[in-house]
PDB file of C-alpha atoms and ligand atoms in Angstrom:
ATOM      1  CA  MET A   1      24.072  12.590 -15.318  1.00 47.00           C
ATOM      2  CA  LYS A   2      22.774   8.902 -15.648  1.00 55.00           C
ATOM      3  CA  ASN A   3      19.086   8.795 -15.280  1.00 68.00           C
ATOM      4  CA  ASN A   4      18.518   6.336 -12.650  1.00 73.00           C
ATOM      5  CA  LYS A   5      15.510   3.906 -12.449  1.00 83.00           C
ATOM      6  CA  ILE A   6      13.476   4.271  -9.137  1.00 90.00           C
ATOM      7  CA  LYS A   7      10.738   2.108  -7.700  1.00 95.00           C
ATOM      8  CA  ILE A   8       9.371   2.026  -4.243  1.00 97.00           C
ATOM      9  CA  THR A   9       7.328  -1.146  -3.214  1.00 98.00           C
ATOM     10  CA  ILE A  10       5.298  -1.291  -0.150  1.00 98.00           C
ATOM     11  CA  LEU A  11       6.000  -4.819   1.249  1.00 98.00           C
ATOM     12  CA  GLY A  12       4.342  -4.338   4.473  1.00 98.00           C
ATOM     13  CA  SER A  13       1.786  -1.556   5.336  1.00 98.00           C
ATOM     14  CA  GLY A  14       1.018  -2.821   8.824  1.00 97.00           C
ATOM     15  CA  SER A  15       2.666  -3.009  12.435  1.00 95.00           C
ATOM     16  CA  PHE A  16       2.636  -5.590  15.191  1.00 93.00           C
ATOM     17  CA  PRO A  17      -1.061  -6.428  14.620  1.00 91.00           C
ATOM     18  CA  SER A  18      -0.118  -7.322  11.015  1.00 87.00           C
ATOM     19  CA  ASP A  19      -2.561  -9.298   9.042  1.00 93.00           C
ATOM     20  CA  LEU A  20      -2.767 -10.946   5.403  1.00 94.00           C
ATOM     21  CA  GLU A  21      -3.312  -7.505   4.011  1.00 96.00           C
ATOM     22  CA  HIS A  22      -0.940  -5.659   6.015  1.00 97.00           C
ATOM     23  CA  TYR A  23       2.450  -7.628   6.714  1.00 98.00           C
ATOM     24  CA  GLY A  24       5.135  -5.820   9.143  1.00 97.00           C
ATOM     25  CA  PRO A  25       6.884  -2.844   8.174  1.00 98.00           C
ATOM     26  CA  SER A  26       9.190  -3.116   5.386  1.00 98.00           C
ATOM     27  CA  TYR A  27       9.914  -1.420   1.935  1.00 98.00           C
ATOM     28  CA  LEU A  28      11.633  -2.324  -1.286  1.00 98.00           C
ATOM     29  CA  LEU A  29      13.398   0.725  -3.131  1.00 97.00           C
ATOM     30  CA  GLU A  30      14.853  -0.499  -6.592  1.00 96.00           C
ATOM     31  CA  ILE A  31      17.381   1.692  -8.019  1.00 94.00           C
ATOM     32  CA  ASN A  32      18.731   0.397 -11.256  1.00 90.00           C
ATOM     33  CA  ASP A  33      19.849  -3.227 -10.568  1.00 91.00           C
ATOM     34  CA  LYS A  34      20.122  -2.499  -6.816  1.00 95.00           C
ATOM     35  CA  ARG A  35      17.654  -3.747  -4.346  1.00 97.00           C
ATOM     36  CA  VAL A  36      17.318  -1.855  -1.102  1.00 98.00           C
ATOM     37  CA  LEU A  37      15.148  -3.042   1.760  1.00 98.00           C
ATOM     38  CA  VAL A  38      14.141  -0.624   4.497  1.00 98.00           C
ATOM     39  CA  ASP A  39      13.180  -2.638   7.401  1.00 98.00           C
ATOM     40  CA  CYS A  40      12.592  -6.396   7.581  1.00 98.00           C
ATOM     41  CA  GLY A  41       9.377  -6.948   9.491  1.00 97.00           C
ATOM     42  CA  MET A  42       7.110  -9.751   9.694  1.00 97.00           C
ATOM     43  CA  GLY A  43       6.340 -11.430   6.199  1.00 97.00           C
ATOM     44  CA  THR A  44       9.072  -9.548   4.305  1.00 97.00           C
ATOM     45  CA  ASN A  45      10.675 -12.846   2.944  1.00 97.00           C
ATOM     46  CA  PHE A  46       7.210 -14.018   1.913  1.00 96.00           C
ATOM     47  CA  ARG A  47       6.133 -11.024   0.458  1.00 97.00           C
ATOM     48  CA  LEU A  48       9.317 -10.619  -1.613  1.00 97.00           C
ATOM     49  CA  ILE A  49       8.817 -14.219  -2.967  1.00 97.00           C
ATOM     50  CA  ASP A  50       4.925 -13.196  -3.650  1.00 96.00           C
ATOM     51  CA  LEU A  51       6.168 -10.502  -5.876  1.00 97.00           C
ATOM     52  CA  GLY A  52       8.790 -12.729  -7.863  1.00 97.00           C
ATOM     53  CA  ILE A  53      11.398 -11.334  -6.137  1.00 96.00           C
ATOM     54  CA  ASP A  54      14.383 -13.661  -4.733  1.00 94.00           C
ATOM     55  CA  PRO A  55      15.307 -12.427  -0.878  1.00 94.00           C
ATOM     56  CA  ASP A  56      18.838 -13.620  -1.962  1.00 93.00           C
ATOM     57  CA  ASP A  57      18.847 -10.714  -4.509  1.00 94.00           C
ATOM     58  CA  ILE A  58      18.700  -7.960  -1.600  1.00 97.00           C
ATOM     59  CA  ASP A  59      21.840  -5.928  -1.748  1.00 97.00           C
ATOM     60  CA  TYR A  60      21.479  -3.512   0.977  1.00 98.00           C
ATOM     61  CA  ILE A  61      19.319  -3.589   4.423  1.00 98.00           C
ATOM     62  CA  PHE A  62      18.653  -0.397   6.361  1.00 98.00           C
ATOM     63  CA  LEU A  63      17.221  -0.902   9.642  1.00 98.00           C
ATOM     64  CA  THR A  64      15.452   2.216  11.290  1.00 98.00           C
ATOM     65  CA  HIS A  65      15.369   0.911  14.544  1.00 98.00           C
ATOM     66  CA  PHE A  66      15.761  -2.484  16.305  1.00 98.00           C
ATOM     67  CA  HIS A  67      12.083  -3.153  17.475  1.00 98.00           C
ATOM     68  CA  SER A  68      10.972  -6.706  16.590  1.00 97.00           C
ATOM     69  CA  ASP A  69       8.271  -5.727  14.063  1.00 97.00           C
ATOM     70  CA  HIS A  70      10.609  -4.057  12.049  1.00 98.00           C
ATOM     71  CA  THR A  71      13.773  -6.713  12.336  1.00 98.00           C
ATOM     72  CA  THR A  72      11.944 -10.105  12.893  1.00 97.00           C
ATOM     73  CA  GLU A  73      12.655 -11.238   9.216  1.00 97.00           C
ATOM     74  CA  LEU A  74      16.447 -10.368   9.249  1.00 98.00           C
ATOM     75  CA  VAL A  75      18.070 -13.556  10.556  1.00 97.00           C
ATOM     76  CA  PRO A  76      15.635 -15.867   8.544  1.00 97.00           C
ATOM     77  CA  LEU A  77      16.844 -13.938   5.590  1.00 97.00           C
ATOM     78  CA  LEU A  78      20.677 -14.256   6.546  1.00 97.00           C
ATOM     79  CA  MET A  79      20.165 -17.840   6.899  1.00 97.00           C
ATOM     80  CA  ARG A  80      18.526 -18.484   3.399  1.00 94.00           C
ATOM     81  CA  LEU A  81      21.855 -17.133   2.348  1.00 95.00           C
ATOM     82  CA  TYR A  82      24.043 -19.256   4.514  1.00 96.00           C
ATOM     83  CA  LEU A  83      21.971 -22.514   3.437  1.00 94.00           C
ATOM     84  CA  LYS A  84      22.482 -21.277  -0.278  1.00 92.00           C
ATOM     85  CA  ILE A  85      26.219 -21.391   0.190  1.00 90.00           C
ATOM     86  CA  ALA A  86      26.898 -24.099   2.784  1.00 89.00           C
ATOM     87  CA  ILE A  87      24.495 -26.654   1.092  1.00 88.00           C
ATOM     88  CA  TYR A  88      23.890 -25.617  -2.487  1.00 90.00           C
ATOM     89  CA  ASN A  89      27.359 -24.043  -2.774  1.00 87.00           C
ATOM     90  CA  ILE A  90      26.094 -21.136  -4.827  1.00 88.00           C
ATOM     91  CA  LYS A  91      27.656 -17.673  -4.581  1.00 86.00           C
ATOM     92  CA  ILE A  92      26.006 -14.594  -3.432  1.00 88.00           C
ATOM     93  CA  SER A  93      27.033 -10.989  -3.751  1.00 89.00           C
ATOM     94  CA  PRO A  94      27.807  -9.244  -0.697  1.00 92.00           C
ATOM     95  CA  LYS A  95      25.125  -7.839   1.565  1.00 95.00           C
ATOM     96  CA  GLU A  96      25.596  -4.581   3.657  1.00 98.00           C
ATOM     97  CA  ILE A  97      23.255  -3.840   6.490  1.00 98.00           C
ATOM     98  CA  TYR A  98      23.058  -0.282   8.109  1.00 98.00           C
ATOM     99  CA  GLY A  99      21.251   0.864  11.091  1.00 98.00           C
ATOM    100  CA  PRO A 100      21.403   3.119  14.083  1.00 98.00           C
ATOM    101  CA  LYS A 101      23.836   3.305  16.932  1.00 97.00           C
ATOM    102  CA  GLY A 102      24.357  -0.359  18.295  1.00 98.00           C
ATOM    103  CA  THR A 103      23.546  -2.198  14.909  1.00 98.00           C
ATOM    104  CA  PRO A 104      26.846  -4.674  15.367  1.00 98.00           C
ATOM    105  CA  ALA A 105      25.770  -5.275  18.702  1.00 98.00           C
ATOM    106  CA  PHE A 106      21.980  -5.985  18.047  1.00 98.00           C
ATOM    107  CA  ILE A 107      22.868  -8.322  15.210  1.00 98.00           C
ATOM    108  CA  GLU A 108      25.616 -10.260  17.458  1.00 97.00           C
ATOM    109  CA  THR A 109      22.888 -10.506  20.101  1.00 98.00           C
ATOM    110  CA  LEU A 110      20.247 -11.896  17.655  1.00 97.00           C
ATOM    111  CA  LYS A 111      22.931 -14.410  16.213  1.00 97.00           C
ATOM    112  CA  GLY A 112      23.590 -15.655  19.737  1.00 97.00           C
ATOM    113  CA  ALA A 113      19.865 -15.798  20.795  1.00 97.00           C
ATOM    114  CA  TYR A 114      19.152 -17.929  17.519  1.00 97.00           C
ATOM    115  CA  TYR A 115      22.169 -20.201  18.057  1.00 98.00           C
ATOM    116  CA  HIS A 116      23.171 -18.946  14.264  1.00 97.00           C
ATOM    117  CA  LYS A 117      26.369 -17.248  15.204  1.00 97.00           C
ATOM    118  CA  LYS A 118      28.555 -19.693  13.302  1.00 97.00           C
ATOM    119  CA  HIS A 119      26.333 -20.035  10.370  1.00 96.00           C
ATOM    120  CA  ILE A 120      26.218 -16.472   9.780  1.00 96.00           C
ATOM    121  CA  ASP A 121      29.749 -15.865  10.592  1.00 96.00           C
ATOM    122  CA  SER A 122      30.630 -18.344   8.441  1.00 95.00           C
ATOM    123  CA  MET A 123      29.706 -16.046   5.434  1.00 94.00           C
ATOM    124  CA  GLY A 124      32.551 -13.517   6.462  1.00 92.00           C
ATOM    125  CA  GLU A 125      32.498 -10.539   4.562  1.00 92.00           C
ATOM    126  CA  GLN A 126      29.661 -11.557   2.489  1.00 93.00           C
ATOM    127  CA  ILE A 127      27.544 -10.300   5.046  1.00 96.00           C
ATOM    128  CA  ARG A 128      28.763  -6.586   6.433  1.00 96.00           C
ATOM    129  CA  TYR A 129      26.897  -4.549   9.175  1.00 97.00           C
ATOM    130  CA  ARG A 130      27.553  -1.333  10.540  1.00 97.00           C
ATOM    131  CA  GLU A 131      26.230   1.823  12.095  1.00 98.00           C
ATOM    132  CA  LEU A 132      25.448   4.634   9.561  1.00 98.00           C
ATOM    133  CA  GLU A 133      26.743   7.618  11.246  1.00 97.00           C
ATOM    134  CA  ASP A 134      26.487  10.108   8.428  1.00 98.00           C
ATOM    135  CA  LYS A 135      25.510  10.669   4.825  1.00 98.00           C
ATOM    136  CA  LYS A 136      26.905   7.628   2.786  1.00 98.00           C
ATOM    137  CA  SER A 137      27.090   7.460  -0.918  1.00 98.00           C
ATOM    138  CA  PHE A 138      26.246   4.393  -2.635  1.00 96.00           C
ATOM    139  CA  GLU A 139      26.018   3.542  -6.472  1.00 92.00           C
ATOM    140  CA  GLY A 140      23.361   5.604  -7.894  1.00 92.00           C
ATOM    141  CA  PHE A 141      22.057   6.967  -4.787  1.00 96.00           C
ATOM    142  CA  SER A 142      22.763   8.500  -1.216  1.00 97.00           C
ATOM    143  CA  VAL A 143      21.447   7.888   2.143  1.00 98.00           C
ATOM    144  CA  THR A 144      21.450  10.452   5.246  1.00 98.00           C
ATOM    145  CA  PRO A 145      20.221   9.112   8.446  1.00 98.00           C
ATOM    146  CA  PHE A 146      18.445  11.565  10.928  1.00 98.00           C
ATOM    147  CA  SER A 147      17.880  10.460  14.626  1.00 98.00           C
ATOM    148  CA  VAL A 148      14.128  10.444  15.720  1.00 98.00           C
ATOM    149  CA  GLN A 149      12.566  10.272  18.819  1.00 95.00           C
ATOM    150  CA  HIS A 150      10.869   6.857  19.543  1.00 96.00           C
ATOM    151  CA  LEU A 151      10.787   5.762  23.108  1.00 95.00           C
ATOM    152  CA  ASP A 152      14.310   4.667  24.210  1.00 94.00           C
ATOM    153  CA  VAL A 153      15.416   2.729  21.183  1.00 96.00           C
ATOM    154  CA  PRO A 154      18.068   4.452  18.727  1.00 97.00           C
ATOM    155  CA  SER A 155      15.904   5.291  15.783  1.00 98.00           C
ATOM    156  CA  TYR A 156      16.442   6.803  12.257  1.00 98.00           C
ATOM    157  CA  ALA A 157      14.519   8.245   9.624  1.00 98.00           C
ATOM    158  CA  TYR A 158      16.218   7.605   6.323  1.00 98.00           C
ATOM    159  CA  ARG A 159      16.578  10.121   3.594  1.00 98.00           C
ATOM    160  CA  PHE A 160      17.458   8.907  -0.077  1.00 98.00           C
ATOM    161  CA  GLU A 161      18.586  11.137  -2.391  1.00 97.00           C
ATOM    162  CA  ILE A 162      18.614   9.785  -6.227  1.00 95.00           C
ATOM    163  CA  ASP A 163      19.039  11.960  -9.193  1.00 91.00           C
ATOM    164  CA  GLY A 164      17.818  15.119  -7.429  1.00 93.00           C
ATOM    165  CA  LYS A 165      14.657  13.003  -6.314  1.00 95.00           C
ATOM    166  CA  THR A 166      14.383  12.553  -2.420  1.00 97.00           C
ATOM    167  CA  VAL A 167      12.578   9.598  -0.694  1.00 98.00           C
ATOM    168  CA  VAL A 168      12.033   9.776   3.246  1.00 98.00           C
ATOM    169  CA  PHE A 169      11.069   6.930   5.421  1.00 98.00           C
ATOM    170  CA  SER A 170      10.333   8.032   8.574  1.00 98.00           C
ATOM    171  CA  GLY A 171      10.509   4.759  10.650  1.00 97.00           C
ATOM    172  CA  ASP A 172       8.753   4.917  13.790  1.00 97.00           C
ATOM    173  CA  THR A 173       8.785   8.215  15.462  1.00 98.00           C
ATOM    174  CA  SER A 174       7.064  10.779  17.420  1.00 96.00           C
ATOM    175  CA  ASP A 175       6.541  14.296  16.478  1.00 96.00           C
ATOM    176  CA  CYS A 176      10.125  15.608  16.683  1.00 97.00           C
ATOM    177  CA  GLU A 177      12.779  17.770  15.183  1.00 97.00           C
ATOM    178  CA  GLY A 178      14.645  15.140  13.566  1.00 97.00           C
ATOM    179  CA  ILE A 179      11.942  13.926  11.331  1.00 98.00           C
ATOM    180  CA  LYS A 180      10.919  17.577  10.096  1.00 97.00           C
ATOM    181  CA  LYS A 181      14.420  17.940   8.961  1.00 98.00           C
ATOM    182  CA  ALA A 182      14.412  14.425   7.384  1.00 98.00           C
ATOM    183  CA  ALA A 183      11.205  15.259   5.494  1.00 98.00           C
ATOM    184  CA  LYS A 184      12.292  18.677   4.152  1.00 98.00           C
ATOM    185  CA  ASP A 185      11.182  18.983   0.306  1.00 98.00           C
ATOM    186  CA  ALA A 186      10.698  15.229  -0.216  1.00 98.00           C
ATOM    187  CA  ASP A 187       9.256  14.116  -3.172  1.00 97.00           C
ATOM    188  CA  VAL A 188       7.822  11.147  -1.230  1.00 98.00           C
ATOM    189  CA  PHE A 189       7.609  10.989   2.320  1.00 98.00           C
ATOM    190  CA  ILE A 190       6.555   7.485   3.804  1.00 98.00           C
ATOM    191  CA  ALA A 191       5.404   8.231   7.242  1.00 98.00           C
ATOM    192  CA  ASP A 192       4.615   6.399  10.407  1.00 98.00           C
ATOM    193  CA  CYS A 193       0.915   6.705  10.497  1.00 98.00           C
ATOM    194  CA  SER A 194      -0.068   4.527  13.691  1.00 96.00           C
ATOM    195  CA  PHE A 195      -2.743   7.074  14.885  1.00 96.00           C
ATOM    196  CA  HIS A 196      -5.814   8.601  13.716  1.00 96.00           C
ATOM    197  CA  LYS A 197      -7.109  12.102  14.703  1.00 93.00           C
ATOM    198  CA  GLY A 198      -7.442  12.449  18.385  1.00 91.00           C
ATOM    199  CA  ILE A 199      -4.760   9.919  19.586  1.00 92.00           C
ATOM    200  CA  ASP A 200      -1.951  11.854  20.659  1.00 92.00           C
ATOM    201  CA  VAL A 201       0.852   9.661  21.977  1.00 91.00           C
ATOM    202  CA  PRO A 202       4.431  10.642  21.914  1.00 91.00           C
ATOM    203  CA  VAL A 203       5.541   7.522  20.460  1.00 94.00           C
ATOM    204  CA  HIS A 204       4.329   7.557  16.788  1.00 97.00           C
ATOM    205  CA  LEU A 205       2.879  10.056  14.510  1.00 97.00           C
ATOM    206  CA  ASN A 206      -0.893  10.871  14.134  1.00 97.00           C
ATOM    207  CA  THR A 207      -2.643  12.167  11.097  1.00 98.00           C
ATOM    208  CA  LYS A 208      -2.622  15.809  12.357  1.00 97.00           C
ATOM    209  CA  GLN A 209       1.107  15.739  12.955  1.00 98.00           C
ATOM    210  CA  ILE A 210       1.934  14.151   9.608  1.00 98.00           C
ATOM    211  CA  GLY A 211      -0.532  16.949   7.867  1.00 98.00           C
ATOM    212  CA  THR A 212       1.299  19.727   9.555  1.00 98.00           C
ATOM    213  CA  MET A 213       4.972  18.569   9.076  1.00 98.00           C
ATOM    214  CA  ALA A 214       4.001  17.718   5.321  1.00 98.00           C
ATOM    215  CA  LYS A 215       2.942  21.086   4.971  1.00 98.00           C
ATOM    216  CA  GLU A 216       5.768  22.883   6.771  1.00 98.00           C
ATOM    217  CA  ALA A 217       8.569  20.613   5.048  1.00 98.00           C
ATOM    218  CA  LYS A 218       6.738  21.266   1.562  1.00 98.00           C
ATOM    219  CA  VAL A 219       6.455  17.528   0.834  1.00 98.00           C
ATOM    220  CA  LYS A 220       5.310  16.540  -2.691  1.00 98.00           C
ATOM    221  CA  LYS A 221       3.560  13.060  -1.566  1.00 98.00           C
ATOM    222  CA  VAL A 222       2.721  11.330   1.485  1.00 98.00           C
ATOM    223  CA  ILE A 223       2.223   7.504   1.862  1.00 98.00           C
ATOM    224  CA  LEU A 224       0.530   6.732   5.171  1.00 98.00           C
ATOM    225  CA  SER A 225       1.919   3.235   6.457  1.00 98.00           C
ATOM    226  CA  HIS A 226       2.685   1.609   9.747  1.00 98.00           C
ATOM    227  CA  LEU A 227      -1.124   1.453  10.067  1.00 97.00           C
ATOM    228  CA  LEU A 228      -2.919  -0.062  13.012  1.00 95.00           C
ATOM    229  CA  PRO A 229      -6.272  -1.901  13.241  1.00 94.00           C
ATOM    230  CA  SER A 230      -7.634   0.827  15.049  1.00 93.00           C
ATOM    231  CA  GLY A 231      -7.073   3.238  11.654  1.00 93.00           C
ATOM    232  CA  TYR A 232      -8.496   0.592   9.312  1.00 93.00           C
ATOM    233  CA  ASP A 233     -11.904   2.049   9.299  1.00 93.00           C
ATOM    234  CA  LYS A 234     -10.961   5.855   9.689  1.00 95.00           C
ATOM    235  CA  ASP A 235     -10.487   8.260   6.643  1.00 97.00           C
ATOM    236  CA  LEU A 236      -6.613   8.915   7.465  1.00 98.00           C
ATOM    237  CA  VAL A 237      -6.156  10.406   4.148  1.00 98.00           C
ATOM    238  CA  SER A 238      -8.759  13.101   4.703  1.00 98.00           C
ATOM    239  CA  GLU A 239      -7.534  13.817   8.139  1.00 98.00           C
ATOM    240  CA  VAL A 240      -4.102  14.528   6.689  1.00 98.00           C
ATOM    241  CA  LYS A 241      -5.486  16.490   4.025  1.00 98.00           C
ATOM    242  CA  GLU A 242      -7.159  18.696   6.461  1.00 98.00           C
ATOM    243  CA  THR A 243      -3.750  20.514   6.704  1.00 97.00           C
ATOM    244  CA  PHE A 244      -1.725  19.304   3.710  1.00 98.00           C
ATOM    245  CA  ASP A 245      -2.769  20.036   0.221  1.00 97.00           C
ATOM    246  CA  GLY A 246      -0.467  17.798  -1.462  1.00 97.00           C
ATOM    247  CA  GLU A 247      -0.960  14.458  -2.677  1.00 98.00           C
ATOM    248  CA  VAL A 248      -1.910  11.777   0.097  1.00 98.00           C
ATOM    249  CA  VAL A 249      -1.885   8.084  -0.245  1.00 98.00           C
ATOM    250  CA  LEU A 250      -2.723   5.305   2.114  1.00 98.00           C
ATOM    251  CA  ALA A 251      -0.222   2.524   1.828  1.00 98.00           C
ATOM    252  CA  ARG A 252      -1.453  -0.888   0.667  1.00 98.00           C
ATOM    253  CA  ASP A 253       1.092  -4.087   0.687  1.00 98.00           C
ATOM    254  CA  LYS A 254       2.416  -4.595  -2.866  1.00 98.00           C
ATOM    255  CA  MET A 255       1.505  -1.112  -3.943  1.00 98.00           C
ATOM    256  CA  GLU A 256       4.321   0.337  -6.084  1.00 97.00           C
ATOM    257  CA  ILE A 257       5.155   4.348  -6.131  1.00 95.00           C
ATOM    258  CA  GLU A 258       6.525   6.180  -8.570  1.00 84.00           C
ATOM    259  CA  VAL A 259       8.959   8.891  -7.746  1.00 89.00           C
TER     260      VAL A 259
HETATM  261 ZN1  LIG B   1       6.902  -0.416  14.433  1.00 89.11          ZN
END
């Protein structure tokens, strides 16, 4: 089997109260020459440019859910492509967008709300979007969606499998069965770490819950992301390590993670 080259880059480690060091939730997964975005939060396009990556070169986008901190820059990214085609007559490679139940309706709504329907529709099959219902294979990798509990919004954790290596993105989730299944034996588990120890709200994970699930799921490395300012001055890594003895890393924007 061909050895695939894998690189994960944290584009945004923040959440709604993002700042210049914590852009909105977004991750770049590079697998050989394919570029995959997981979520598209505040600052995604600028962060890609900052890293020397043309946002137009993204091949796949996986949305964990539709909340705006995870999707704000989707339409601007599509409109960049539209302008490239319509004004500069430059060809683009097809883009595929996947998400949970309701993804096509969500994108249709956004297009209408921004008055960009005719622009985006003019790109036809070059922009494709659909619900990801089951495990799907792509060139060099596969993705399995797991339904997770996050308020009332259809939400996924994504499990990427690449050459026997597993990378899991929790998306936004409470402490539920779906995320525990998704994280099983993961090499890298990028976890929603909205809350430090002592805050227990059944919407996001806290460090204690992450530590327990990482231990039970036999995860190798945990990356704590989707950070909130209330946790900036806390030792989140140590809090997770109270129950989990694998590797724990605090996400930083532009951090690269080896798999
Ligand atoms: Zn969020």
